[in-house]
Each structure stands twice: as C-alpha cells, then as structure tokens.
Amino acid sequence: MPEGHTLHALAGRLGRAFASTAVEVSSPQGRFTDGAALLDGRVLRGASAWGKHLFAEFEGDAWLHVHLGLIGKFAVHRRRPADGAPPGHEPVQGQVRLRLLNDRYVGDLRGPNLCAVVTPEDVEAVHARLGPDPLRPGADPDVAWRKISRSQRTVAELLMDQTVLAGVGNVYRCELLFRHRVDPFRPGREVRAATWRAVWDDLARLMPLGVVAGQILTLEEQVDAAVAELESSGRITPPERAYYVYRRSGEPCRLCGAKVRTELVAGRNLFWCGRCQRRR
Ligand SMILES: [Zn+2]
C-alpha cells in the first residue's frame, strides 16, 4: 500500500499540473460519471494530502477525496494525444475511474479504494479523525503521544493506526522501530516519551526525503547520500531498494547478524530483529 510520502508527492504533481486551471473531469470507466459531472469544468485550486488521503479543492466548495487503497494508481502525465486524434482523446488504457484533463496534462486514476466528491465539512471530518501527519507543516506529535501513552496495544499496532499517526505504513513502521531499536511488542503505555519523540523527529526527517526520491529511504548510508545530493542539486536519485528489516525475514540483521523475524501484526507482516530491538 502506498505510504504517506507517495500521497504527498502525488498532491505536488497534481498541483503543478492542474492548479489554477479549469479541468475537464470525466470517468472513462463509467463508475464515477455523476461525481465527474459535478467537477467538470471547474478550476482546481490546489491539492493536498493528509496521511494516505488525497484531496483536491475545486472552485465552488467542491472537493475530490481519493484513497488509493492497496492497488490504486493516480498517474499524471504531459498530454500525448494519439496520432491524428483531436485534443482530449488521449488513449485510455485499463479501467480509468477518473480522468483530469487540461491543455497540458492528463491525470488518470485507476483502482482506488475511494473516489468521491465531498464538502469542506467532510474534508474537516476526515482531517479530524486522522492522527498527525509528519509531512504536514505544524503537525503535533503530542496528539499522537496522548493516544500511544495510554494504550495497551503494541507500538507496532499503534504506528499503523491512521487515527493515531497518519501516513505511516508497513515499511516505515518496521524500519523506524528498527532504527530506534524499539521492541515492537511493547504496549504503547510502556514506551518512553523520549523514544516517541525520537521516532517522530526521525519520520519528520525521513519522509520528506521519501517524497523527493519517490521511494522510502531508511538505511543510514542511503539517507546521508540523499541529504547530500538534495543539498547540492535539489534532487535525489533513487538508490537500490534496501532496508534494515523490511521483507528480510530469515536474512541476517545488518547490525548483529541474528535472523530477521516476521509475524502478522495489525494485518501486515511485521519484520524485526529480536536481538537488536529491546528498547521501549
Ligand atoms: Zn540485530
């Protein structure tokens, strides 16, 4: 499932492609025809993300709310009309639920978990039930800490709960717990406040790198290289995908050599090193 960095990068792409332009909105697949008709021809004011939820604001208090779910994809491209076809007739491939179109760009949404036209009050309600998102300016880690520090659920479960913390998925969960040597099975109320603060500060540092790289970066040498490249060129070349523990079940821990373990927690496979991760 895409994690928060993917949605924030997507909001950035949608904003750059469509903001302040009148957008043709359609549903080539036909499953979003009524919603598309409500937005068609309106000016898109901007796009934003909160955790794994994407919002695009159109003039007239109409908002598009998208959740990609497990398999959803929202591709934004410069327009490439088929040879000889009139404008607006870019080839449709696959089941396009929603298509955004202006003079220069086309955005095709496929397979989302949710695609709906909502009111500003609906947007507020979604924001209100989500936990703080480390990628949003002004996000307050104490809001998450109040829930974590009172919970008997394990920290591995809590980090995946979008009402506690928004945007973190399984990769960031596994990797952050390893980076801070945290025992994933500790109840939230036994986790030290300093540990939570360090995890949050780390997310606030790593996730923006993920947005720019288009990929989750957690290995310290990859993070250092990304920071250096970002400072010198404003870009990050995505490195080979490699993690400390994620999907490394049975392989040796990069630090201690013990076998990385896995177990189903909160519906997803948790990966961790039982020898390194003992802190709370
Ligand atoms: Zn280890």
Coordinates of C-alpha atoms and ligand atoms in Angstrom, one line a residue:
M1 CA 0.0 0.0 0.0
P2 CA 1.3 3.5 -0.8
E3 CA 2.5 5.3 2.3
G4 CA 2.2 9.0 3.1
H5 CA 5.2 10.1 1.1
T6 CA 3.5 8.8 -2.1
L7 CA 0.4 10.8 -1.5
H8 CA 2.2 14.0 -0.7
A9 CA 4.3 13.6 -3.9
L10 CA 1.1 13.0 -5.8
A11 CA -0.5 16.1 -4.4
G12 CA 2.5 18.0 -5.5
R13 CA 2.3 16.6 -9.1
L14 CA -1.4 17.3 -9.3
G15 CA -0.9 20.9 -8.0
R16 CA 1.8 21.6 -10.5
A17 CA -0.2 20.1 -13.4
F18 CA -3.7 21.4 -12.7
A19 CA -3.8 24.2 -10.1
S20 CA -5.4 27.4 -11.2
T21 CA -6.7 25.8 -14.4
A22 CA -10.2 24.8 -15.5
V23 CA -10.2 21.0 -15.6
E24 CA -12.2 18.6 -17.7
V25 CA -13.3 15.8 -15.4
S26 CA -14.6 12.5 -16.7
S27 CA -15.0 8.8 -15.8
P28 CA -13.9 6.8 -18.9
Q29 CA -14.8 3.6 -16.9
G30 CA -18.2 5.0 -16.1
R31 CA -18.2 4.2 -12.4
F32 CA -17.7 7.9 -11.4
T33 CA -19.8 9.6 -14.0
D34 CA -22.0 11.6 -11.6
G35 CA -19.1 12.8 -9.5
A36 CA -17.1 13.7 -12.5
A37 CA -20.1 15.8 -13.8
L38 CA -20.1 17.8 -10.6
L39 CA -16.5 18.8 -11.0
D40 CA -16.2 19.1 -14.8
G41 CA -15.1 22.5 -16.0
R42 CA -14.3 23.9 -12.5
V43 CA -11.0 25.5 -11.6
L44 CA -8.8 23.3 -9.5
R45 CA -7.5 25.4 -6.6
G46 CA -4.9 23.0 -5.2
A47 CA -4.2 19.5 -4.0
S48 CA -3.0 18.2 -0.6
A49 CA -2.6 15.1 1.4
W50 CA -3.2 14.0 5.0
G51 CA -1.7 10.7 5.6
K52 CA -2.9 8.3 2.9
H53 CA -5.8 10.6 1.9
L54 CA -5.6 12.9 -1.1
F55 CA -7.7 16.0 -1.5
A56 CA -8.2 18.3 -4.5
E57 CA -10.1 21.5 -4.0
F58 CA -12.2 22.9 -6.8
E59 CA -13.9 26.3 -7.0
G60 CA -17.3 26.4 -5.5
D61 CA -16.5 24.4 -2.4
A62 CA -16.3 21.1 -4.1
W63 CA -13.5 18.7 -3.1
L64 CA -12.3 15.5 -4.6
H65 CA -11.4 12.9 -2.0
V66 CA -9.3 9.9 -3.0
H67 CA -7.9 7.0 -1.1
L68 CA -5.7 4.7 -3.3
G69 CA -6.0 1.6 -1.1
L70 CA -3.9 -1.4 -1.9
I71 CA -3.9 -1.2 -5.7
G72 CA -4.9 2.3 -6.7
K73 CA -2.7 4.4 -9.0
F74 CA -3.0 8.0 -10.0
A75 CA -0.8 8.7 -13.0
V76 CA -0.1 12.3 -14.1
H77 CA 1.5 12.9 -17.5
R78 CA 2.0 15.6 -20.0
R79 CA -0.6 15.0 -22.7
R80 CA 0.3 12.7 -25.6
P81 CA -2.7 12.6 -28.0
A82 CA -3.0 9.5 -30.2
D83 CA -1.7 10.2 -33.7
G84 CA -4.3 12.2 -35.6
A85 CA -6.8 12.2 -32.7
P86 CA -8.4 15.5 -31.7
P87 CA -7.5 17.1 -28.4
G88 CA -9.0 15.4 -25.4
H89 CA -8.7 11.9 -26.9
E90 CA -5.6 10.6 -25.3
P91 CA -5.8 6.8 -25.4
V92 CA -7.4 5.3 -22.3
Q93 CA -5.7 2.2 -21.0
G94 CA -7.4 0.0 -18.4
Q95 CA -10.1 0.9 -16.0
V96 CA -9.8 4.7 -15.6
R97 CA -12.2 5.7 -12.8
L98 CA -11.4 9.4 -13.0
R99 CA -9.6 11.5 -15.7
L100 CA -8.5 15.0 -15.2
L101 CA -7.5 17.0 -18.3
N102 CA -6.3 20.5 -19.1
D103 CA -4.4 21.9 -22.0
R104 CA -1.1 20.3 -21.0
Y105 CA -1.7 17.4 -18.6
V106 CA -3.8 14.3 -18.1
G107 CA -4.3 12.6 -14.8
D108 CA -5.7 9.0 -14.7
L109 CA -6.9 7.4 -11.5
R110 CA -7.3 3.6 -11.6
G111 CA -8.4 1.2 -8.9
P112 CA -8.9 3.5 -5.9
N113 CA -10.4 2.3 -2.7
L114 CA -12.3 5.6 -2.6
C115 CA -13.1 8.4 -5.1
A116 CA -15.8 10.8 -4.1
V117 CA -16.9 14.4 -4.3
V118 CA -17.2 15.9 -0.8
T119 CA -18.0 19.1 1.0
P120 CA -15.5 21.2 3.0
E121 CA -17.2 19.9 6.2
D122 CA -16.5 16.3 5.0
V123 CA -12.8 17.2 4.5
E124 CA -12.7 18.7 8.0
A125 CA -14.2 15.5 9.4
V126 CA -11.6 13.3 7.7
H127 CA -8.8 15.5 9.0
A128 CA -10.3 15.4 12.5
R129 CA -10.3 11.6 12.7
L130 CA -6.7 11.2 11.4
G131 CA -3.7 11.4 13.6
P132 CA -0.9 14.0 12.9
D133 CA 0.9 13.6 9.6
P134 CA 4.7 14.2 10.0
L135 CA 4.7 15.6 6.4
R136 CA 2.2 18.4 7.2
P137 CA 3.5 21.7 8.5
G138 CA 2.6 22.2 12.1
A139 CA 1.8 18.6 12.8
D140 CA 1.7 18.0 16.5
P141 CA 3.4 14.8 17.8
D142 CA 1.8 15.2 21.2
V143 CA -1.6 14.5 19.7
A144 CA -0.3 11.0 18.8
W145 CA 1.6 10.6 22.0
R146 CA -1.6 11.1 24.1
K147 CA -3.1 8.1 22.4
I148 CA 0.1 6.0 22.4
S149 CA 1.0 6.6 26.0
R150 CA -2.5 5.5 27.2
S151 CA -2.8 2.4 25.0
Q152 CA -2.3 -1.2 25.9
R153 CA -2.0 -2.1 22.2
T154 CA 1.5 -2.8 21.0
V155 CA 3.6 0.0 19.5
A156 CA 3.7 -2.0 16.2
E157 CA -0.1 -1.8 16.0
L158 CA -0.3 1.8 17.1
L159 CA 2.1 3.1 14.4
M160 CA -0.1 1.5 11.7
D161 CA -3.3 3.1 13.2
Q162 CA -4.1 6.1 11.0
T163 CA -6.2 7.7 13.7
V164 CA -3.0 7.7 15.9
L165 CA -0.4 8.7 13.3
A166 CA -1.3 9.4 9.6
G167 CA 0.8 8.3 6.7
V168 CA 3.0 5.6 8.2
G169 CA 2.5 2.2 6.6
N170 CA 4.3 -1.1 7.0
V171 CA 7.7 -0.2 5.6
Y172 CA 8.2 2.9 7.7
R173 CA 6.8 1.1 10.7
C174 CA 9.2 -1.8 10.5
E175 CA 12.2 0.4 9.7
L176 CA 11.5 3.1 12.3
L177 CA 11.1 0.6 15.0
F178 CA 14.5 -1.0 14.0
R179 CA 16.2 2.4 13.6
H180 CA 15.3 3.2 17.3
R181 CA 15.8 -0.4 18.5
V182 CA 12.3 -0.5 19.8
D183 CA 10.7 -3.8 20.9
P184 CA 7.6 -3.8 18.6
F185 CA 5.5 -5.8 21.1
R186 CA 5.8 -3.2 23.9
P187 CA 2.4 -1.7 24.8
G188 CA 2.2 1.9 23.9
R189 CA 1.9 2.9 27.5
E190 CA 5.3 1.4 28.3
V191 CA 7.1 3.3 25.5
R192 CA 9.2 6.1 26.8
A193 CA 8.3 9.7 25.8
A194 CA 11.8 10.3 24.6
T195 CA 11.6 7.2 22.3
W196 CA 8.4 8.5 20.7
R197 CA 9.9 12.0 20.2
A198 CA 13.0 10.4 18.5
V199 CA 10.8 8.3 16.3
W200 CA 8.6 11.3 15.3
D201 CA 11.7 13.5 14.6
D202 CA 13.1 10.7 12.5
L203 CA 9.9 10.4 10.5
A204 CA 9.8 14.2 10.0
R205 CA 13.4 13.9 8.6
L206 CA 13.0 10.7 6.5
M207 CA 9.5 11.2 5.0
P208 CA 10.4 14.4 3.0
L209 CA 13.3 12.5 1.5
G210 CA 10.8 9.8 0.5
V211 CA 8.7 12.4 -1.2
V212 CA 11.6 13.7 -3.3
A213 CA 13.2 10.3 -4.0
G214 CA 9.8 8.7 -4.7
Q215 CA 11.0 5.9 -2.5
I216 CA 11.3 5.1 1.2
L217 CA 14.9 5.6 2.4
T218 CA 15.9 4.3 5.8
L219 CA 19.4 2.9 5.5
E220 CA 21.7 5.4 7.1
E221 CA 24.2 5.5 4.2
Q222 CA 21.3 6.0 1.7
V223 CA 19.8 8.7 3.9
D224 CA 23.2 10.5 4.1
A225 CA 23.7 10.3 0.4
A226 CA 20.2 11.6 -0.3
V227 CA 20.6 14.6 2.0
A228 CA 23.9 15.5 0.4
E229 CA 22.5 15.1 -3.1
L230 CA 19.4 17.1 -2.2
E231 CA 21.6 20.0 -0.8
S232 CA 23.8 20.1 -3.9
S233 CA 21.3 19.5 -6.7
G234 CA 17.8 19.7 -5.3
R235 CA 17.2 16.2 -6.4
I236 CA 17.6 12.6 -5.1
T237 CA 18.5 9.8 -7.4
P238 CA 16.5 6.8 -6.1
P239 CA 19.1 4.2 -4.9
E240 CA 18.7 0.4 -5.0
R241 CA 15.8 -0.6 -2.7
A242 CA 17.3 -1.9 0.5
Y243 CA 16.0 -1.9 4.1
Y244 CA 17.2 -2.9 7.6
V245 CA 14.5 -5.4 8.3
Y246 CA 11.5 -5.0 5.9
R247 CA 10.9 -8.1 3.8
R248 CA 14.3 -9.6 5.1
S249 CA 12.7 -12.5 7.0
G250 CA 15.4 -15.2 7.7
E251 CA 18.2 -13.0 6.5
P252 CA 20.9 -11.8 8.9
C253 CA 20.4 -8.5 10.7
R254 CA 22.7 -5.8 9.2
L255 CA 23.9 -4.9 12.7
C256 CA 24.1 -8.1 14.8
G257 CA 23.7 -11.0 12.3
A258 CA 20.7 -12.6 14.0
K259 CA 18.0 -13.7 11.7
V260 CA 15.3 -11.1 10.9
R261 CA 11.9 -12.4 12.1
T262 CA 8.4 -11.9 10.9
E263 CA 4.9 -12.1 12.3
L264 CA 1.5 -10.8 11.3
V265 CA 0.7 -7.6 13.3
A266 CA -2.2 -5.3 12.5
G267 CA -2.9 -7.2 9.4
R268 CA 0.5 -6.8 7.9
N269 CA 3.8 -8.7 8.2
L270 CA 6.0 -7.1 10.8
F271 CA 9.7 -7.6 10.4
W272 CA 12.1 -7.1 13.3
C273 CA 15.4 -8.2 14.9
G274 CA 14.7 -9.8 18.3
R275 CA 18.2 -9.2 19.4
C276 CA 18.6 -5.5 18.5
Q277 CA 15.1 -4.3 19.3
R278 CA 14.7 -4.4 23.0
R279 CA 14.2 -0.7 23.9
R280 CA 11.0 0.8 25.0
Ligands
ZN1 ZN 20.0 -7.2 15.0

